[in-house]
CSV table of C-alpha atoms in Angstrom, one decimal:
chain,number,residue,atom,x,y,z
S,273,MET,CA,38.5,-57.5,-65.4
S,274,THR,CA,37.4,-57.0,-61.8
S,275,GLY,CA,35.8,-53.6,-61.1
S,276,PHE,CA,35.6,-52.7,-65.0
S,277,ARG,CA,32.8,-50.0,-65.7
S,278,SER,CA,32.1,-48.9,-69.0
S,279,PRO,CA,32.1,-45.2,-70.1
S,280,SER,CA,28.7,-44.8,-70.5
S,281,SER,CA,27.9,-46.5,-67.0
S,282,GLY,CA,30.3,-43.9,-65.7
S,283,LEU,CA,28.7,-41.1,-67.1
S,284,ARG,CA,25.5,-42.3,-65.9
S,285,ALA,CA,27.0,-42.2,-62.3
S,286,LEU,CA,27.8,-38.7,-62.8
S,287,GLN,CA,24.3,-37.5,-63.9
S,288,PRO,CA,22.1,-35.6,-61.5
S,289,ALA,CA,19.5,-37.6,-59.8
S,290,ALA,CA,17.1,-35.4,-61.3
S,291,PHE,CA,17.6,-36.9,-64.6
S,292,GLY,CA,15.8,-40.2,-63.4
S,293,ALA,CA,15.9,-43.2,-65.1
S,294,ASP,CA,15.2,-44.8,-68.2
S,295,PRO,CA,12.3,-47.6,-68.5
S,296,SER,CA,13.6,-50.9,-68.8
S,297,GLY,CA,12.7,-54.7,-68.4
S,298,GLU,CA,9.2,-55.5,-68.3
S,299,ARG,CA,8.2,-51.7,-68.1
S,300,MET,CA,10.1,-51.4,-71.5
S,301,ALA,CA,8.4,-54.3,-73.1
S,302,ARG,CA,5.1,-52.9,-72.4
S,303,ILE,CA,6.1,-49.8,-73.9
S,304,ARG,CA,7.0,-51.5,-77.0
S,305,ARG,CA,3.6,-53.4,-76.9
S,306,SER,CA,1.8,-49.7,-77.0
S,307,ARG,CA,0.0,-49.0,-80.4
S,308,HIS,CA,1.2,-45.4,-80.0
S,309,PHE,CA,4.6,-46.7,-79.9
S,310,LYS,CA,6.4,-46.9,-83.1
S,311,ASP,CA,9.8,-46.8,-84.8
S,312,GLY,CA,11.5,-46.4,-81.3
S,313,VAL,CA,9.5,-43.7,-79.8
S,314,PHE,CA,6.0,-42.5,-78.9
S,315,GLN,CA,3.8,-40.8,-81.7
S,316,ASN,CA,1.8,-37.8,-81.6
S,317,PRO,CA,-1.9,-37.7,-82.6
S,318,GLY,CA,-2.0,-36.1,-85.9
S,319,GLY,CA,1.5,-36.7,-87.0
S,320,PRO,CA,5.0,-35.7,-86.1
S,321,SER,CA,5.2,-32.4,-84.0
S,322,ARG,CA,7.6,-29.6,-84.0
S,323,ILE,CA,9.2,-29.0,-80.7
S,324,ARG,CA,10.9,-25.4,-81.6
S,325,PRO,CA,9.2,-21.9,-82.3
S,326,SER,CA,9.2,-20.8,-85.9
S,327,GLY,CA,11.6,-18.1,-86.4
S,328,SER,CA,15.3,-17.7,-86.8
S,329,ALA,CA,17.8,-17.8,-84.2
S,330,LEU,CA,18.6,-14.2,-84.9
S,331,ASP,CA,15.2,-13.1,-84.5
S,332,PHE,CA,14.9,-15.2,-81.2
S,333,ALA,CA,18.1,-13.3,-79.9
S,334,LYS,CA,16.7,-10.1,-80.9
S,335,ARG,CA,13.9,-10.7,-79.3
S,336,TYR,CA,15.2,-12.0,-76.0
S,337,PHE,CA,17.7,-9.3,-75.4
S,338,ASP,CA,15.2,-6.3,-76.3
S,339,LYS,CA,15.5,-3.6,-73.8
S,340,GLU,CA,11.6,-3.2,-74.0
S,341,ASP,CA,10.4,-6.6,-74.1
S,342,ARG,CA,12.7,-8.3,-71.5
S,343,PRO,CA,11.4,-6.4,-68.5
S,344,ARG,CA,7.5,-7.7,-69.4
S,345,ARG,CA,8.7,-11.2,-69.1
S,346,ALA,CA,8.5,-10.7,-65.0
S,347,PRO,CA,5.9,-9.0,-62.8
S,348,SER,CA,7.0,-5.4,-61.8
S,349,GLY,CA,6.0,-6.4,-58.3
S,350,THR,CA,5.1,-9.1,-55.9
S,351,ILE,CA,2.5,-11.4,-57.2
S,352,PRO,CA,-0.6,-11.5,-54.9
S,353,VAL,CA,-0.2,-15.2,-53.6
S,354,HIS,CA,-3.2,-16.2,-51.5
S,355,ALA,CA,-1.8,-17.3,-47.9
S,356,THR,CA,-3.5,-20.6,-48.1
S,357,THR,CA,-3.8,-22.5,-45.1
S,358,LEU,CA,-4.8,-26.0,-44.0
S,359,ALA,CA,-8.2,-24.3,-42.7
S,360,ASP,CA,-9.0,-23.4,-46.5
S,361,ILE,CA,-9.2,-26.6,-47.7
S,362,ALA,CA,-10.0,-28.7,-44.5
S,363,LYS,CA,-13.6,-28.2,-44.9
S,364,PRO,CA,-15.2,-30.3,-47.3
S,365,PRO,CA,-16.5,-28.2,-50.4
S,366,ALA,CA,-20.1,-27.4,-50.2
S,367,THR,CA,-20.7,-28.4,-53.9
S,368,GLY,CA,-18.6,-31.4,-54.0
S,369,LEU,CA,-15.8,-29.8,-56.1
S,370,ARG,CA,-13.2,-27.4,-55.2
S,371,LEU,CA,-9.9,-26.5,-56.9
S,372,THR,CA,-6.9,-24.7,-55.9
S,373,TRP,CA,-4.5,-23.6,-58.3
S,374,MET,CA,-0.8,-23.4,-56.5
S,375,GLY,CA,0.6,-21.9,-59.9
S,376,HIS,CA,2.0,-23.0,-63.1
S,377,SER,CA,0.4,-26.4,-63.7
S,378,SER,CA,0.0,-27.7,-60.1
S,379,VAL,CA,-3.7,-28.0,-59.0
S,380,LEU,CA,-5.4,-29.6,-56.2
S,381,ALA,CA,-8.7,-30.7,-56.8
S,382,GLU,CA,-11.3,-31.9,-54.2
S,383,ILE,CA,-13.8,-34.1,-56.2
S,384,ASP,CA,-16.7,-36.1,-54.4
S,385,GLY,CA,-14.9,-36.9,-51.3
S,386,HIS,CA,-11.3,-37.4,-52.8
S,387,ARG,CA,-8.1,-35.1,-53.3
S,388,VAL,CA,-6.3,-35.2,-56.4
S,389,LEU,CA,-2.8,-33.3,-56.8
S,390,PHE,CA,-1.7,-32.6,-60.5
S,391,ASP,CA,1.4,-32.0,-61.5
S,392,PRO,CA,2.8,-30.9,-58.0
S,393,VAL,CA,6.0,-28.5,-58.5
S,394,TRP,CA,7.2,-27.0,-55.2
S,395,GLY,CA,11.0,-26.8,-56.1
S,396,GLU,CA,12.3,-23.2,-56.4
S,397,ARG,CA,13.5,-24.0,-60.1
S,398,CYS,CA,12.2,-26.2,-62.8
S,399,SER,CA,15.5,-27.4,-63.7
S,400,PRO,CA,17.8,-30.6,-62.9
S,401,PHE,CA,20.2,-28.2,-61.3
S,402,PRO,CA,19.3,-26.1,-58.1
S,403,PHE,CA,21.6,-23.3,-59.2
S,404,ALA,CA,20.5,-22.7,-62.6
S,405,GLY,CA,17.2,-22.7,-64.7
S,406,PRO,CA,13.9,-21.0,-64.5
S,407,LYS,CA,13.2,-19.7,-61.1
S,408,ARG,CA,9.7,-19.2,-59.5
S,409,LEU,CA,8.4,-15.7,-59.9
S,410,HIS,CA,6.2,-16.3,-56.8
S,411,PRO,CA,6.6,-18.7,-53.7
S,412,ALA,CA,4.3,-21.8,-53.4
S,413,PRO,CA,1.2,-20.6,-51.7
S,414,LEU,CA,1.8,-23.2,-48.8
S,415,PRO,CA,4.2,-25.7,-47.7
S,416,LEU,CA,3.9,-29.2,-49.2
S,417,ALA,CA,3.6,-30.6,-45.6
S,418,ALA,CA,0.7,-28.4,-44.9
S,419,LEU,CA,-1.1,-29.7,-47.9
S,420,GLY,CA,-2.7,-32.5,-45.8
S,421,PRO,CA,-3.6,-36.2,-47.1
S,422,VAL,CA,-3.4,-36.7,-50.8
S,423,ASP,CA,-5.2,-39.9,-52.4
S,424,VAL,CA,-3.9,-39.6,-55.8
S,425,VAL,CA,-0.8,-37.6,-57.2
S,426,VAL,CA,-1.2,-37.4,-61.1
S,427,ILE,CA,1.5,-36.6,-63.3
S,428,SER,CA,1.0,-35.5,-66.9
S,429,HIS,CA,4.5,-36.0,-68.1
S,430,ASP,CA,8.2,-36.0,-67.4
S,431,HIS,CA,9.3,-32.3,-68.2
S,432,TYR,CA,10.8,-30.2,-65.1
S,433,ASP,CA,8.1,-28.1,-64.7
S,434,HIS,CA,5.4,-30.8,-64.2
S,435,LEU,CA,7.7,-33.5,-62.7
S,436,ASP,CA,9.6,-32.1,-59.8
S,437,LEU,CA,12.3,-34.1,-57.9
S,438,PRO,CA,12.2,-32.4,-54.5
S,439,THR,CA,8.2,-32.6,-54.5
S,440,ILE,CA,8.4,-36.4,-55.7
S,441,LYS,CA,10.7,-37.4,-53.0
S,442,ALA,CA,8.7,-35.5,-50.3
S,443,LEU,CA,5.6,-37.4,-51.5
S,444,ALA,CA,7.3,-40.6,-51.5
S,445,GLY,CA,7.6,-40.6,-47.7
S,446,THR,CA,3.7,-40.5,-47.7
S,447,ASP,CA,1.1,-43.4,-48.6
S,448,THR,CA,-0.2,-41.6,-51.8
S,449,LEU,CA,-0.6,-43.1,-55.1
S,450,PHE,CA,0.7,-41.9,-58.0
S,451,ALA,CA,-1.0,-41.9,-61.6
S,452,VAL,CA,1.4,-41.4,-64.1
S,453,PRO,CA,1.7,-42.2,-68.0
S,454,LEU,CA,3.6,-45.2,-69.3
S,455,GLY,CA,7.2,-45.0,-68.8
S,456,VAL,CA,7.2,-42.3,-66.4
S,457,GLY,CA,7.3,-44.6,-63.4
S,458,ALA,CA,10.9,-45.3,-63.8
S,459,HIS,CA,11.7,-41.9,-62.7
S,460,LEU,CA,9.3,-42.3,-59.7
S,461,GLU,CA,10.9,-45.7,-58.5
S,462,HIS,CA,14.4,-44.3,-59.3
S,463,TRP,CA,13.4,-41.7,-56.5
S,464,GLY,CA,12.0,-43.7,-53.8
S,465,VAL,CA,8.3,-44.4,-54.9
S,466,SER,CA,7.6,-48.2,-54.5
S,467,ALA,CA,6.1,-49.9,-57.5
S,468,ASP,CA,2.8,-51.0,-55.7
S,469,ARG,CA,1.9,-47.3,-55.4
S,470,LEU,CA,2.1,-46.6,-59.0
S,471,ARG,CA,-0.6,-46.7,-61.7
S,472,GLU,CA,1.0,-46.4,-65.1
S,473,LEU,CA,-1.1,-45.7,-67.9
S,474,ASP,CA,-1.4,-45.7,-71.8
S,475,TRP,CA,-3.9,-43.6,-73.4
S,476,HIS,CA,-7.4,-44.5,-72.9
S,477,GLU,CA,-6.5,-46.8,-69.8
S,478,ALA,CA,-8.0,-46.0,-66.6
S,479,THR,CA,-7.6,-46.6,-62.8
S,480,LYS,CA,-9.7,-46.4,-60.0
S,481,VAL,CA,-8.8,-44.6,-56.9
S,482,GLY,CA,-11.3,-45.2,-54.1
S,483,GLY,CA,-14.7,-43.6,-56.0
S,484,LEU,CA,-12.6,-41.9,-58.7
S,485,THR,CA,-11.9,-43.3,-62.2
S,486,LEU,CA,-8.6,-41.7,-63.6
S,487,THR,CA,-8.1,-42.0,-67.5
S,488,ALA,CA,-5.1,-41.0,-69.3
S,489,THR,CA,-6.3,-39.3,-72.7
S,490,PRO,CA,-4.1,-38.1,-75.5
S,491,ALA,CA,-2.2,-35.1,-75.6
S,492,ARG,CA,0.1,-33.6,-78.4
S,493,HIS,CA,3.6,-33.0,-76.8
S,494,PHE,CA,6.8,-34.7,-76.3
S,495,CYS,CA,9.0,-36.0,-73.3
S,496,GLY,CA,12.5,-36.2,-72.1
S,497,ARG,CA,14.7,-34.8,-69.0
S,498,GLY,CA,18.2,-36.1,-69.6
S,499,LEU,CA,21.2,-35.6,-72.1
S,500,ARG,CA,19.0,-37.6,-74.4
S,501,ASN,CA,15.5,-37.1,-75.6
S,502,THR,CA,14.7,-40.9,-75.9
S,503,GLN,CA,10.7,-40.5,-76.3
S,504,HIS,CA,10.4,-43.6,-74.3
S,505,THR,CA,7.8,-41.8,-71.9
S,506,LEU,CA,4.1,-41.1,-72.5
S,507,TRP,CA,2.8,-37.6,-72.1
S,508,ALA,CA,-0.8,-37.4,-71.6
S,509,SER,CA,-3.9,-35.5,-70.5
S,510,TRP,CA,-6.3,-36.6,-67.6
S,511,ALA,CA,-10.1,-37.3,-67.2
S,512,VAL,CA,-11.1,-37.8,-63.6
S,513,THR,CA,-14.6,-38.9,-62.9
S,514,GLY,CA,-16.3,-39.0,-59.5
S,515,ASP,CA,-19.7,-39.9,-58.7
S,516,GLU,CA,-21.2,-36.4,-59.1
S,517,HIS,CA,-18.4,-34.4,-61.1
S,518,ARG,CA,-16.0,-34.7,-63.9
S,519,ILE,CA,-12.9,-32.7,-64.6
S,520,TYR,CA,-10.1,-32.7,-67.1
S,521,HIS,CA,-6.3,-31.8,-66.8
S,522,SER,CA,-4.7,-31.0,-70.4
S,523,GLY,CA,-0.8,-31.2,-69.0
S,524,ASP,CA,1.0,-29.9,-71.9
S,525,THR,CA,-0.4,-30.3,-75.4
S,526,GLY,CA,-0.7,-28.3,-78.7
S,527,TYR,CA,-4.2,-28.1,-79.8
S,528,PHE,CA,-5.5,-30.9,-82.0
S,529,GLU,CA,-8.9,-32.3,-83.3
S,530,GLY,CA,-8.8,-35.2,-80.4
S,531,PHE,CA,-10.0,-32.7,-77.8
S,532,LYS,CA,-13.6,-33.4,-79.2
S,533,ASP,CA,-13.1,-37.2,-79.1
S,534,ILE,CA,-12.0,-36.9,-75.3
S,535,GLY,CA,-15.3,-34.6,-74.6
S,536,THR,CA,-17.6,-37.1,-76.5
S,537,GLU,CA,-16.1,-40.3,-74.4
S,538,TYR,CA,-15.4,-38.7,-71.2
S,539,GLY,CA,-17.2,-35.3,-70.7
S,540,PRO,CA,-18.8,-33.0,-70.5
S,541,PHE,CA,-16.7,-31.6,-67.6
S,542,ASP,CA,-17.7,-29.4,-64.6
S,543,ALA,CA,-14.1,-27.8,-64.8
S,544,THR,CA,-11.3,-28.0,-67.1
S,545,MET,CA,-7.6,-27.2,-66.3
S,546,ILE,CA,-6.2,-25.8,-69.6
S,547,GLN,CA,-2.6,-25.0,-70.5
S,548,ILE,CA,-2.5,-21.5,-72.3
S,549,GLY,CA,1.3,-20.4,-71.7
S,550,ALA,CA,4.6,-20.8,-72.9
S,551,TYR,CA,3.6,-20.4,-76.5
S,552,SER,CA,5.5,-19.1,-79.6
S,553,ASP,CA,4.9,-15.3,-80.2
S,554,TYR,CA,6.5,-15.1,-83.7
S,555,TRP,CA,3.7,-14.0,-85.9
S,556,PRO,CA,3.9,-11.7,-88.8
S,557,GLU,CA,4.1,-7.8,-88.2
S,558,GLY,CA,0.4,-6.5,-88.2
S,559,HIS,CA,-1.2,-9.6,-87.2
S,560,THR,CA,-3.9,-8.7,-84.9
S,561,ASP,CA,-7.0,-11.4,-84.9
S,562,ARG,CA,-7.6,-14.0,-82.7
S,563,THR,CA,-6.7,-16.9,-84.9
S,564,PRO,CA,-3.0,-18.1,-84.6
S,565,HIS,CA,-1.2,-17.6,-88.0
S,566,PRO,CA,-0.5,-20.8,-90.0
S,567,GLY,CA,2.8,-22.0,-88.6
S,568,ALA,CA,3.3,-19.3,-85.9
S,569,TRP,CA,2.7,-22.0,-83.1
S,570,PRO,CA,4.5,-24.7,-82.3
S,571,ASP,CA,2.6,-27.8,-82.2
S,572,ILE,CA,3.3,-28.8,-78.5
S,573,HIS,CA,1.6,-25.6,-76.6
S,574,MET,CA,-1.5,-23.8,-76.9
S,575,SER,CA,-2.3,-19.9,-77.2
S,576,PRO,CA,-4.8,-18.7,-75.1
S,577,ALA,CA,-7.3,-18.7,-78.1
S,578,GLN,CA,-6.4,-22.3,-78.8
S,579,GLY,CA,-6.8,-23.3,-75.0
S,580,VAL,CA,-10.5,-21.8,-75.1
S,581,GLN,CA,-11.3,-23.8,-78.0
S,582,ALA,CA,-10.0,-26.8,-76.7
S,583,HIS,CA,-12.0,-26.3,-73.4
S,584,LEU,CA,-15.2,-25.7,-76.0
S,585,ASP,CA,-14.2,-29.0,-78.0
S,586,LEU,CA,-14.3,-31.1,-74.8
S,587,GLN,CA,-17.8,-29.7,-74.0
S,588,GLY,CA,-19.2,-30.7,-77.2
S,589,GLY,CA,-18.5,-27.4,-79.0
S,590,ARG,CA,-20.7,-25.1,-76.6
S,591,PRO,CA,-19.7,-23.3,-73.6
S,592,HIS,CA,-20.2,-25.4,-70.4
S,593,GLY,CA,-18.4,-25.6,-67.1
S,594,VAL,CA,-15.6,-23.6,-66.1
S,595,LEU,CA,-12.2,-23.1,-67.7
S,596,LEU,CA,-9.3,-22.8,-65.1
S,597,PRO,CA,-6.1,-21.5,-67.2
S,598,ILE,CA,-2.9,-23.2,-66.3
S,599,HIS,CA,0.6,-23.3,-67.1
S,600,TRP,CA,1.3,-19.5,-66.8
S,601,GLY,CA,2.4,-16.9,-64.1
S,602,THR,CA,5.0,-18.8,-62.1
S,603,PHE,CA,7.8,-19.5,-64.4
S,604,ASN,CA,9.4,-17.3,-67.0
S,605,LEU,CA,9.5,-20.1,-69.9
S,606,ALA,CA,8.7,-18.1,-73.3
S,607,LEU,CA,9.3,-14.5,-74.8
S,608,HIS,CA,5.7,-13.4,-74.0
S,609,ALA,CA,5.1,-11.1,-71.3
S,610,TRP,CA,4.3,-13.0,-68.2
S,611,ALA,CA,0.9,-12.1,-67.7
S,612,GLU,CA,0.0,-11.9,-71.2
S,613,PRO,CA,-1.6,-15.5,-70.9
S,614,GLY,CA,-4.1,-14.6,-68.4
S,615,GLU,CA,-5.1,-11.3,-70.2
S,616,TRP,CA,-5.6,-12.9,-73.5
S,617,THR,CA,-7.5,-15.9,-72.3
S,618,GLN,CA,-9.6,-13.5,-70.7
S,619,ASP,CA,-10.4,-11.8,-74.0
S,620,ALA,CA,-10.9,-15.2,-75.8
S,621,ALA,CA,-13.4,-16.5,-72.9
S,622,GLU,CA,-15.2,-13.5,-73.2
S,623,GLU,CA,-15.9,-13.6,-77.1
S,624,ALA,CA,-16.8,-17.1,-76.7
S,625,GLY,CA,-19.4,-16.5,-73.8
S,626,GLN,CA,-17.4,-19.4,-71.7
S,627,ALA,CA,-16.8,-18.9,-68.1
S,628,ALA,CA,-13.3,-18.7,-67.2
S,629,VAL,CA,-11.5,-18.2,-63.6
S,630,PHE,CA,-8.3,-16.2,-62.6
S,631,PRO,CA,-7.7,-17.3,-58.9
S,632,ARG,CA,-4.6,-15.8,-57.4
S,633,PRO,CA,-2.2,-18.6,-56.8
S,634,GLY,CA,-3.2,-20.4,-53.8
S,635,GLU,CA,-7.0,-19.2,-53.8
S,636,PRO,CA,-9.6,-22.1,-53.5
S,637,PHE,CA,-12.3,-21.9,-55.2
S,638,GLU,CA,-15.7,-24.0,-56.3
S,639,PRO,CA,-16.6,-24.1,-59.7
S,640,GLY,CA,-20.6,-24.2,-58.7
S,641,GLY,CA,-20.0,-21.5,-56.4
S,642,THR,CA,-18.6,-17.7,-56.6
S,643,LEU,CA,-15.9,-17.4,-59.2
S,644,PRO,CA,-12.4,-15.5,-58.8
S,645,THR,CA,-12.6,-13.5,-62.3
S,646,ALA,CA,-10.9,-10.2,-61.2
S,647,PRO,CA,-7.6,-9.5,-63.5
S,648,TRP,CA,-5.2,-9.4,-60.4
S,649,TRP,CA,-2.2,-9.4,-62.4
S,650,ARG,CA,-2.8,-6.0,-63.8
S,651,ALA,CA,-1.4,-5.0,-60.4
S,652,VAL,CA,2.2,-6.0,-61.1
S,653,SER,CA,2.2,-6.0,-65.1
S,654,ALA,CA,3.5,-3.7,-67.5
S,655,PRO,CA,0.6,-2.6,-70.1
S,656,LEU,CA,-0.5,-5.7,-72.3
S,657,ALA,CA,-1.7,-5.6,-75.9
S,658,HIS,CA,-4.9,-6.8,-76.8
S,659,PRO,CA,-4.5,-8.2,-80.4
S,660,TRP,CA,-7.7,-9.7,-80.4
S,661,ARG,CA,-9.4,-6.4,-80.0
S,662,PRO,CA,-8.0,-4.1,-82.8
S,663,GLY,CA,-8.2,-0.5,-82.2
S,664,THR,CA,-8.2,-0.9,-78.2
S,665,GLN,CA,-5.6,0.6,-75.9
S,666,ASP,CA,-3.1,-1.4,-73.9
S,667,VAL,CA,-4.4,-2.3,-70.3
S,668,ALA,CA,-2.8,0.1,-67.8
S,669,PRO,CA,-1.1,-1.9,-65.1
S,670,GLU,CA,-2.7,0.3,-62.4
S,671,VAL,CA,-5.3,-1.5,-60.2
S,672,THR,CA,-8.8,0.2,-61.3
S,673,ARG,CA,-12.1,-0.1,-59.5
S,674,GLY,CA,-13.5,-3.2,-59.8
S,675,ASP,CA,-10.2,-5.2,-60.8
S,676,VAL,CA,-8.9,-6.7,-57.6
S,677,ASP,CA,-8.0,-5.7,-53.8
S,678,LEU,CA,-4.8,-7.1,-52.8
S,679,ALA,CA,-6.3,-7.7,-49.6
S,680,GLY,CA,-8.4,-10.2,-50.7
S,681,ASP,CA,-11.9,-9.1,-51.4
S,682,ARG,CA,-13.2,-8.4,-54.9
């Protein structure tokens, strides 16, 4: 009958644009040819993964509504965002490598004369809806239009806190290229990015952008942004190699042995950007050592201790380069205190003898220069426990001498 539309096509028409599009045609055929795609879904390295924290729904509800815990999941004051300007990032880095953490997993990397933008999220919420979902705890350090030209945008996977519709639509109007995991290109084409600007890669495939080589590397996570989680788009970490420098962005991932292999093949790295937030904190009462209890962490995110270990694995098992923690501080995505990942990563890095940096959102730094290490979050955080240092006191929220000067000088 003329004009007939199936119920399923009608439902698709009502879906928000932010849901994106499912892979089809030659893109889907390529997905089916991937050796990482089996039984209709992409497979994680190391076997199946759990995508929910351990613990009962009742335990979760008690913790979520706890009057003492709930205030810890947001800052007690204004997060000290660095007022980034184009002048901050217009002059080439003296060492050839400069990183600017924009919050969460968004990082501008200026490497050997090229500009790479990882997981850019400038939207107000990581959600398909503008009126609901996790809202930013701090503004973006500068408008996206003030960022200047970008050679390539790199996406780790298609979750809302890494692939943001308003940001992609704004970047679609530029001439930047996009490097994405296999299948994710369907979303970008649906939002106006032309196919000739897409570099869509399976794990261990690489593409050249100017003098850079970008390689999609394995990660332990999952995908999905619509009503159904079809597992038809891949997730990835990324190794980027220039003439003089190497960097690594983990995307979202659980800890797995594959970090060692990635480091052997593509490292060591001058800097790594490692996910250390939005982990499960259901551990047994009294558990205070730095090793996660078996089964306590989901398989798809890392704790701070695991993030530091992942960095060491990537560096051949020894302290090397600089670790930039990402995936924390910008959105409230877990039950732990919002600043806890920063505090605990500082603990774990100190114990390992590994250099870790803690820039304020928008604060550029060069891994080969002076490193920002002051714990700026303490000025706007409730006291934080140190479970890896039994017997120590909680860290007070007040700024003490040598911590951080919110005017900008340490």
